[in-house]
JSON list of C-alpha atoms in Angstrom, two decimals:
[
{"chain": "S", "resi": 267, "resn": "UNK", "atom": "CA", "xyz": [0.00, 0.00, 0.00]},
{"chain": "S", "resi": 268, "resn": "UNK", "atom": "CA", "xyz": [1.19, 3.64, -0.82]},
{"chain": "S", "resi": 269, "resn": "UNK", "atom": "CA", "xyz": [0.08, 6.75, 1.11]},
{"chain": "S", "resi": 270, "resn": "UNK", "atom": "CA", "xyz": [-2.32, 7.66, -1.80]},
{"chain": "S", "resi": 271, "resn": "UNK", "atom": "CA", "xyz": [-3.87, 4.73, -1.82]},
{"chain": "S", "resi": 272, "resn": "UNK", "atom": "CA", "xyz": [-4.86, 4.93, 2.01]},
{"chain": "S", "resi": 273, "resn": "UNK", "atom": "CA", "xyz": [-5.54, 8.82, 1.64]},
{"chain": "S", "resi": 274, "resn": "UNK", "atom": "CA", "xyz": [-9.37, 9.24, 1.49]},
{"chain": "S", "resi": 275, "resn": "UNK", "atom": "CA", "xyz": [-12.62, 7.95, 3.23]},
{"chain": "S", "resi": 276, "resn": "UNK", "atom": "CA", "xyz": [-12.86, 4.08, 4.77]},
{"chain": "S", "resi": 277, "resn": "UNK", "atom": "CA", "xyz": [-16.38, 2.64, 5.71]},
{"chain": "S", "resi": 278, "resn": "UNK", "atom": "CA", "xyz": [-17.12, -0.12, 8.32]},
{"chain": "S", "resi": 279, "resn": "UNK", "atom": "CA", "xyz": [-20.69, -0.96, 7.38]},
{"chain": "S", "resi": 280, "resn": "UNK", "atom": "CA", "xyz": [-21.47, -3.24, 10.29]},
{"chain": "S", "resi": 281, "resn": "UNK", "atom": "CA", "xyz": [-21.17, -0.53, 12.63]},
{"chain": "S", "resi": 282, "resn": "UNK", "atom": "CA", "xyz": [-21.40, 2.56, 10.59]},
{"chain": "S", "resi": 283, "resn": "UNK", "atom": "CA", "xyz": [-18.14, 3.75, 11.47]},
{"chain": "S", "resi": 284, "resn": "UNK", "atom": "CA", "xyz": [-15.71, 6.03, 8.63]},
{"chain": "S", "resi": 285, "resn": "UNK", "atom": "CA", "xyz": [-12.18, 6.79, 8.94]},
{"chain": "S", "resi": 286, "resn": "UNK", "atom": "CA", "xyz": [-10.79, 9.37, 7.09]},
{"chain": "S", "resi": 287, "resn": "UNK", "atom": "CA", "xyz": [-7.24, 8.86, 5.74]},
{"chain": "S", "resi": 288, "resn": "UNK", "atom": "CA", "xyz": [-5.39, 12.74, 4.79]},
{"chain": "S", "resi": 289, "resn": "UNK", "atom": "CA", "xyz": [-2.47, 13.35, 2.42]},
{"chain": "S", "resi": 290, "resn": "UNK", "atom": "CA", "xyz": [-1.28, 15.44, 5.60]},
{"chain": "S", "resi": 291, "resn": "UNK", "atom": "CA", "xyz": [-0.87, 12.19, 7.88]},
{"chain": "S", "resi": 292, "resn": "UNK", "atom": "CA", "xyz": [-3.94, 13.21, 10.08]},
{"chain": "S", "resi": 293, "resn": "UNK", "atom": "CA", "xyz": [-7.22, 11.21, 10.30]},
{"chain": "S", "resi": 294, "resn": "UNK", "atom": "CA", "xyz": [-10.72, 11.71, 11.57]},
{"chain": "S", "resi": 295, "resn": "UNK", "atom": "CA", "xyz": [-12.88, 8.83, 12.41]},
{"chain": "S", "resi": 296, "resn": "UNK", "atom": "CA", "xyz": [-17.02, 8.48, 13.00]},
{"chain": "S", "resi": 297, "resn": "UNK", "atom": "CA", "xyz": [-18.00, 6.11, 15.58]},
{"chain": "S", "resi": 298, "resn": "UNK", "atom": "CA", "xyz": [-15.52, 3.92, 16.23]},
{"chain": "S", "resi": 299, "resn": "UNK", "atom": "CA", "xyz": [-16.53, 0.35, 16.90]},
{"chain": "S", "resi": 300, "resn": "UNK", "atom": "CA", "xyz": [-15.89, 0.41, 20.88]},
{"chain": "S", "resi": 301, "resn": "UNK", "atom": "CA", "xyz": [-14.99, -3.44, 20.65]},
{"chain": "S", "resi": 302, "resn": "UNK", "atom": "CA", "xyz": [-11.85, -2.14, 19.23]},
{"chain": "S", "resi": 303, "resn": "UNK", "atom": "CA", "xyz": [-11.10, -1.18, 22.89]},
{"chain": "S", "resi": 304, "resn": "UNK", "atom": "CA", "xyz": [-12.05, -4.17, 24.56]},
{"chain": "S", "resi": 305, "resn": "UNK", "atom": "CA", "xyz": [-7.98, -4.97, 25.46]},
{"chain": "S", "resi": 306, "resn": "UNK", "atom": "CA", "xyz": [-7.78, -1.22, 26.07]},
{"chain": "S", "resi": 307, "resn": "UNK", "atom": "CA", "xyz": [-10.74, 0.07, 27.89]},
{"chain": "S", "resi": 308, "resn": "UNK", "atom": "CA", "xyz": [-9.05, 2.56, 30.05]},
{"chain": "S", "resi": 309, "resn": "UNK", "atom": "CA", "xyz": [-8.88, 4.68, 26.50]},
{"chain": "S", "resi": 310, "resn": "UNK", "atom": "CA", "xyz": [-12.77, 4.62, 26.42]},
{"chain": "S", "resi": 311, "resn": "UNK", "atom": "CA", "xyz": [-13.45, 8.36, 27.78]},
{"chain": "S", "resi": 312, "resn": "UNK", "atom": "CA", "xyz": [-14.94, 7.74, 31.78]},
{"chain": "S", "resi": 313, "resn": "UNK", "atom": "CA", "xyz": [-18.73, 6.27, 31.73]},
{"chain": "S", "resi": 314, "resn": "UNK", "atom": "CA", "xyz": [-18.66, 5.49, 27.82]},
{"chain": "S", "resi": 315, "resn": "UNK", "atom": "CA", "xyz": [-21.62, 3.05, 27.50]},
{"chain": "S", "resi": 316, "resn": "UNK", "atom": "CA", "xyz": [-21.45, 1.10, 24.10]},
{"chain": "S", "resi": 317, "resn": "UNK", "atom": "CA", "xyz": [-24.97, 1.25, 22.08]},
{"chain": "S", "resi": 318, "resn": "UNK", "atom": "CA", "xyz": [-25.33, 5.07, 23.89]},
{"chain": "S", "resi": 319, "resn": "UNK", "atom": "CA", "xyz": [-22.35, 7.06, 23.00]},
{"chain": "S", "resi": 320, "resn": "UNK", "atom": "CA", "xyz": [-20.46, 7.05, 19.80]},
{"chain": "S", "resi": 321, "resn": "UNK", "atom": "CA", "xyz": [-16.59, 7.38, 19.51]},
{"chain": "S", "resi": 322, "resn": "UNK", "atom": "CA", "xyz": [-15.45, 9.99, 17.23]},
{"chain": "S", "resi": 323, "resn": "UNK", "atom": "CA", "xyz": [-11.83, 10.17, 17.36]},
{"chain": "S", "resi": 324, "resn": "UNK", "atom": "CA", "xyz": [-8.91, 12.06, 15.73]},
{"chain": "S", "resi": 325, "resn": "UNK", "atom": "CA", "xyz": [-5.17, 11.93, 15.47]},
{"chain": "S", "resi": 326, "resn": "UNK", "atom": "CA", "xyz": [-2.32, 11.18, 13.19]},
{"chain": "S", "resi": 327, "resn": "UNK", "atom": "CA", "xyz": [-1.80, 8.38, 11.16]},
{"chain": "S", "resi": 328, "resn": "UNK", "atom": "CA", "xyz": [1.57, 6.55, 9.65]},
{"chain": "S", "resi": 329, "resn": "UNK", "atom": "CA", "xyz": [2.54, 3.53, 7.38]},
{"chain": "S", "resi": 330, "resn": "UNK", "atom": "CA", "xyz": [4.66, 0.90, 8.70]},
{"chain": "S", "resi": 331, "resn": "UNK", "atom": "CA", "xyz": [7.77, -0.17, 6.15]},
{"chain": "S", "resi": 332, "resn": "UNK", "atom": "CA", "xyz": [5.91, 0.91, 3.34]},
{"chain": "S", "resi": 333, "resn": "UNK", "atom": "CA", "xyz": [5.76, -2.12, 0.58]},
{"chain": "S", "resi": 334, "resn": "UNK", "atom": "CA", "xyz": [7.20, -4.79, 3.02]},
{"chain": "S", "resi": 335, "resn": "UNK", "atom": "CA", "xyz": [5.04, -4.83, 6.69]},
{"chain": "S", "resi": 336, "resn": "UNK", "atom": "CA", "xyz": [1.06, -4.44, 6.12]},
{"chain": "S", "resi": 337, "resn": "UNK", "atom": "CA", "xyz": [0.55, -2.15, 9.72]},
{"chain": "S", "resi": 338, "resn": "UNK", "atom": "CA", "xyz": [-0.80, 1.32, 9.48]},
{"chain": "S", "resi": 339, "resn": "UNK", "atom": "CA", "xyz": [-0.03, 2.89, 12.93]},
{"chain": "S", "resi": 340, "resn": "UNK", "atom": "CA", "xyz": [-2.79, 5.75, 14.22]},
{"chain": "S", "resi": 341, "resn": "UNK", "atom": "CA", "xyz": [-1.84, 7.77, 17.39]},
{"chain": "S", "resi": 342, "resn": "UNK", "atom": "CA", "xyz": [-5.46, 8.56, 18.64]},
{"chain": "S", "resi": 343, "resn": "UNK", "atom": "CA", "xyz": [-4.93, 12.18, 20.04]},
{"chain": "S", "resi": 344, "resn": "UNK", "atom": "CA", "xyz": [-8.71, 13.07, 21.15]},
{"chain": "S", "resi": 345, "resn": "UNK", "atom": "CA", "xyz": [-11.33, 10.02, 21.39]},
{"chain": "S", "resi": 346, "resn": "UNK", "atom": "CA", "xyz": [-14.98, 10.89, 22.36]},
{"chain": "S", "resi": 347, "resn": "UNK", "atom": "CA", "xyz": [-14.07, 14.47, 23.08]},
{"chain": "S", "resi": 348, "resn": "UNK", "atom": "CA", "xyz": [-11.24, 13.62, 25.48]},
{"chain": "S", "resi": 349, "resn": "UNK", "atom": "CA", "xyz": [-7.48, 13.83, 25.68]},
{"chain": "S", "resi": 350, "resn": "UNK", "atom": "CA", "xyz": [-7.82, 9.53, 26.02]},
{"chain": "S", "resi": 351, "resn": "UNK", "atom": "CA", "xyz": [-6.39, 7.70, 23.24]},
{"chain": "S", "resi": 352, "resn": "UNK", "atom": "CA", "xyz": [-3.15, 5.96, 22.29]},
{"chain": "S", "resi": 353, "resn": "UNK", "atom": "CA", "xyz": [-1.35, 3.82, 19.61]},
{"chain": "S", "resi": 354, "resn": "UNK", "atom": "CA", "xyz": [-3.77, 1.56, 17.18]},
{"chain": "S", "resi": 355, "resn": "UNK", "atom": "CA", "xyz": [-2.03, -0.54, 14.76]},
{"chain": "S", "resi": 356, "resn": "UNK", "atom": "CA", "xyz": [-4.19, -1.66, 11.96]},
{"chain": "S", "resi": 357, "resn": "UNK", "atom": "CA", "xyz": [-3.77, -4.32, 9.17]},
{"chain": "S", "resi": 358, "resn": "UNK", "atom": "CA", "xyz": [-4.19, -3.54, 5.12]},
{"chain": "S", "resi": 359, "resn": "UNK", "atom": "CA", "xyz": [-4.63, -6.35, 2.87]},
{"chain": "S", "resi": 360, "resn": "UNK", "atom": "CA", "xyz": [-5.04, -7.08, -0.65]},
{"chain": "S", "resi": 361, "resn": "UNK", "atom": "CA", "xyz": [-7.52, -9.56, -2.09]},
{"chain": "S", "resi": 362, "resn": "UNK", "atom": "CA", "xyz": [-9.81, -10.80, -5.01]},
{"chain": "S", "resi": 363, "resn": "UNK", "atom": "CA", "xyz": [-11.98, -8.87, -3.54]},
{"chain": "S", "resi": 364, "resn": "UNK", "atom": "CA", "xyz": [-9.86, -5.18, -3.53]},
{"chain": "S", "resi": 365, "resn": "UNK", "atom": "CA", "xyz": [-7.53, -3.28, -0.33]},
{"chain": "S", "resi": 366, "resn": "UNK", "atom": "CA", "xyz": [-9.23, -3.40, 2.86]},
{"chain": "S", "resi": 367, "resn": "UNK", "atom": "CA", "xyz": [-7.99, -1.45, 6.22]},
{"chain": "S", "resi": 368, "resn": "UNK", "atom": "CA", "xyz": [-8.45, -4.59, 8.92]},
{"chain": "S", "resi": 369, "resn": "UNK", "atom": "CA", "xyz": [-8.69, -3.90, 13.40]},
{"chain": "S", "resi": 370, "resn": "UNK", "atom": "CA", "xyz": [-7.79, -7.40, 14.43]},
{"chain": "S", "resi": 371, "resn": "UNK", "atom": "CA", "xyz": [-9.61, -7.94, 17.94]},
{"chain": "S", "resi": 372, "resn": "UNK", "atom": "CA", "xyz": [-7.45, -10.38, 20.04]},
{"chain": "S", "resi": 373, "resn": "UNK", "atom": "CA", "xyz": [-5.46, -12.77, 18.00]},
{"chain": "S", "resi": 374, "resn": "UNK", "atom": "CA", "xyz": [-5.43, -12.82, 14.40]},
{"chain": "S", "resi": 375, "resn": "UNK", "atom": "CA", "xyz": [-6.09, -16.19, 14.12]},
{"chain": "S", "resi": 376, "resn": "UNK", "atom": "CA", "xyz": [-9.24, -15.87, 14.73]},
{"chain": "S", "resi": 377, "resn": "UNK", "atom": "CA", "xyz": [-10.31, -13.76, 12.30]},
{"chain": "S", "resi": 378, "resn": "UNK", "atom": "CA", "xyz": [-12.32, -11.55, 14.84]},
{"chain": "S", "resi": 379, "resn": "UNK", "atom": "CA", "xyz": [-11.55, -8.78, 12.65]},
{"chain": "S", "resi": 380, "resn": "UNK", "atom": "CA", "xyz": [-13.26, -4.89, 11.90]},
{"chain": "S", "resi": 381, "resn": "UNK", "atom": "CA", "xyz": [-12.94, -4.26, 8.24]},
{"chain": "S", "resi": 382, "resn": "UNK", "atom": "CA", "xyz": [-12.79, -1.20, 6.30]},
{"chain": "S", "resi": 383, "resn": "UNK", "atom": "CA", "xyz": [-13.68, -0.71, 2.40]},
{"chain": "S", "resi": 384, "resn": "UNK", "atom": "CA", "xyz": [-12.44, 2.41, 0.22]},
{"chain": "S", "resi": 385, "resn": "UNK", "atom": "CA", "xyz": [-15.38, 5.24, -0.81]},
{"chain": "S", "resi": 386, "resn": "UNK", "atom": "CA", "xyz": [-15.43, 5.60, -4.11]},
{"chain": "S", "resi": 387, "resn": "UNK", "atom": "CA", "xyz": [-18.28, 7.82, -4.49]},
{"chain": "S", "resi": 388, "resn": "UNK", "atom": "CA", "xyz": [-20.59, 9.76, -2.05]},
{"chain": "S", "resi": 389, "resn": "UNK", "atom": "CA", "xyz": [-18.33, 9.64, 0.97]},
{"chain": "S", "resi": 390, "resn": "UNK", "atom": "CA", "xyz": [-19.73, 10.04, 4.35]},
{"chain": "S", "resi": 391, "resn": "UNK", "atom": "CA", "xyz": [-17.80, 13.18, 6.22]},
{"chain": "S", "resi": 392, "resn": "UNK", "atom": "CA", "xyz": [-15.94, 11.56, 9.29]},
{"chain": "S", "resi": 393, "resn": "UNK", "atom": "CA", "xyz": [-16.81, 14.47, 11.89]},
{"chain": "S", "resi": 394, "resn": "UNK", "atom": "CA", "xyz": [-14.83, 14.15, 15.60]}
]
């Protein structure tokens, strides 16, 4: 993956989340599926309450060894509203069925994964 291939808007139907990807290495994100902090919960903001409150979230965003390791690091500098956040690494790979931008939750293995598809028209705004 290149940097202008991740640059733009990402959609996680299942749980209506977008992340949006910029050519100036910062991202936005839309409701965040809060399962991706299930080995992390002390970076939910205090008294999140998943189904209630969404988790918008904003920060900067990097690729890993470019061309050789598939890990897109985001630093999560504001989650919710709050100064809670830290280091997310997620997974991009390439299939039959086009790139995808992958959250692995708990071990790979088991393919308990949250997957992201490219917008290629009529992109939802990701608002934080």
């Amino acid at each position: 993956m290149t940097e202008s291939e991740l640059v733009g808007t990402w959609i996680e139907e299942r749980d209506d989340s977008v992340l949006v990807f910029k050519s100036d290495h910062l991202f936005t994100a839309t409701n965040l599926p809060h399962h991706m902090f299930d080995a992390f919960p002390e970076d939910l903001p205090p008294g999140f309450q998943p189904g209630r409150d969404k988790l918008p979230a904003e920060g900067r965003w990097f690729l890993a060894n470019p061309g050789r390791i598939h890990d897109i690091g985001i630093d999560i500098d504001a989650l919710a509203g709050s100064a809670n956040g830290g280091r997310y690494i997620l997974r991009w790979e390439r299939s039959d069925g086009g790139l995808t931008v992958n959250y692995y939750v708990g071990d790979p293995d088991l393919e308990n994964r949250i997957t992201y598809r490219k917008c290629q028209k009529d992109c939802p705004v990701a608002s934080s």
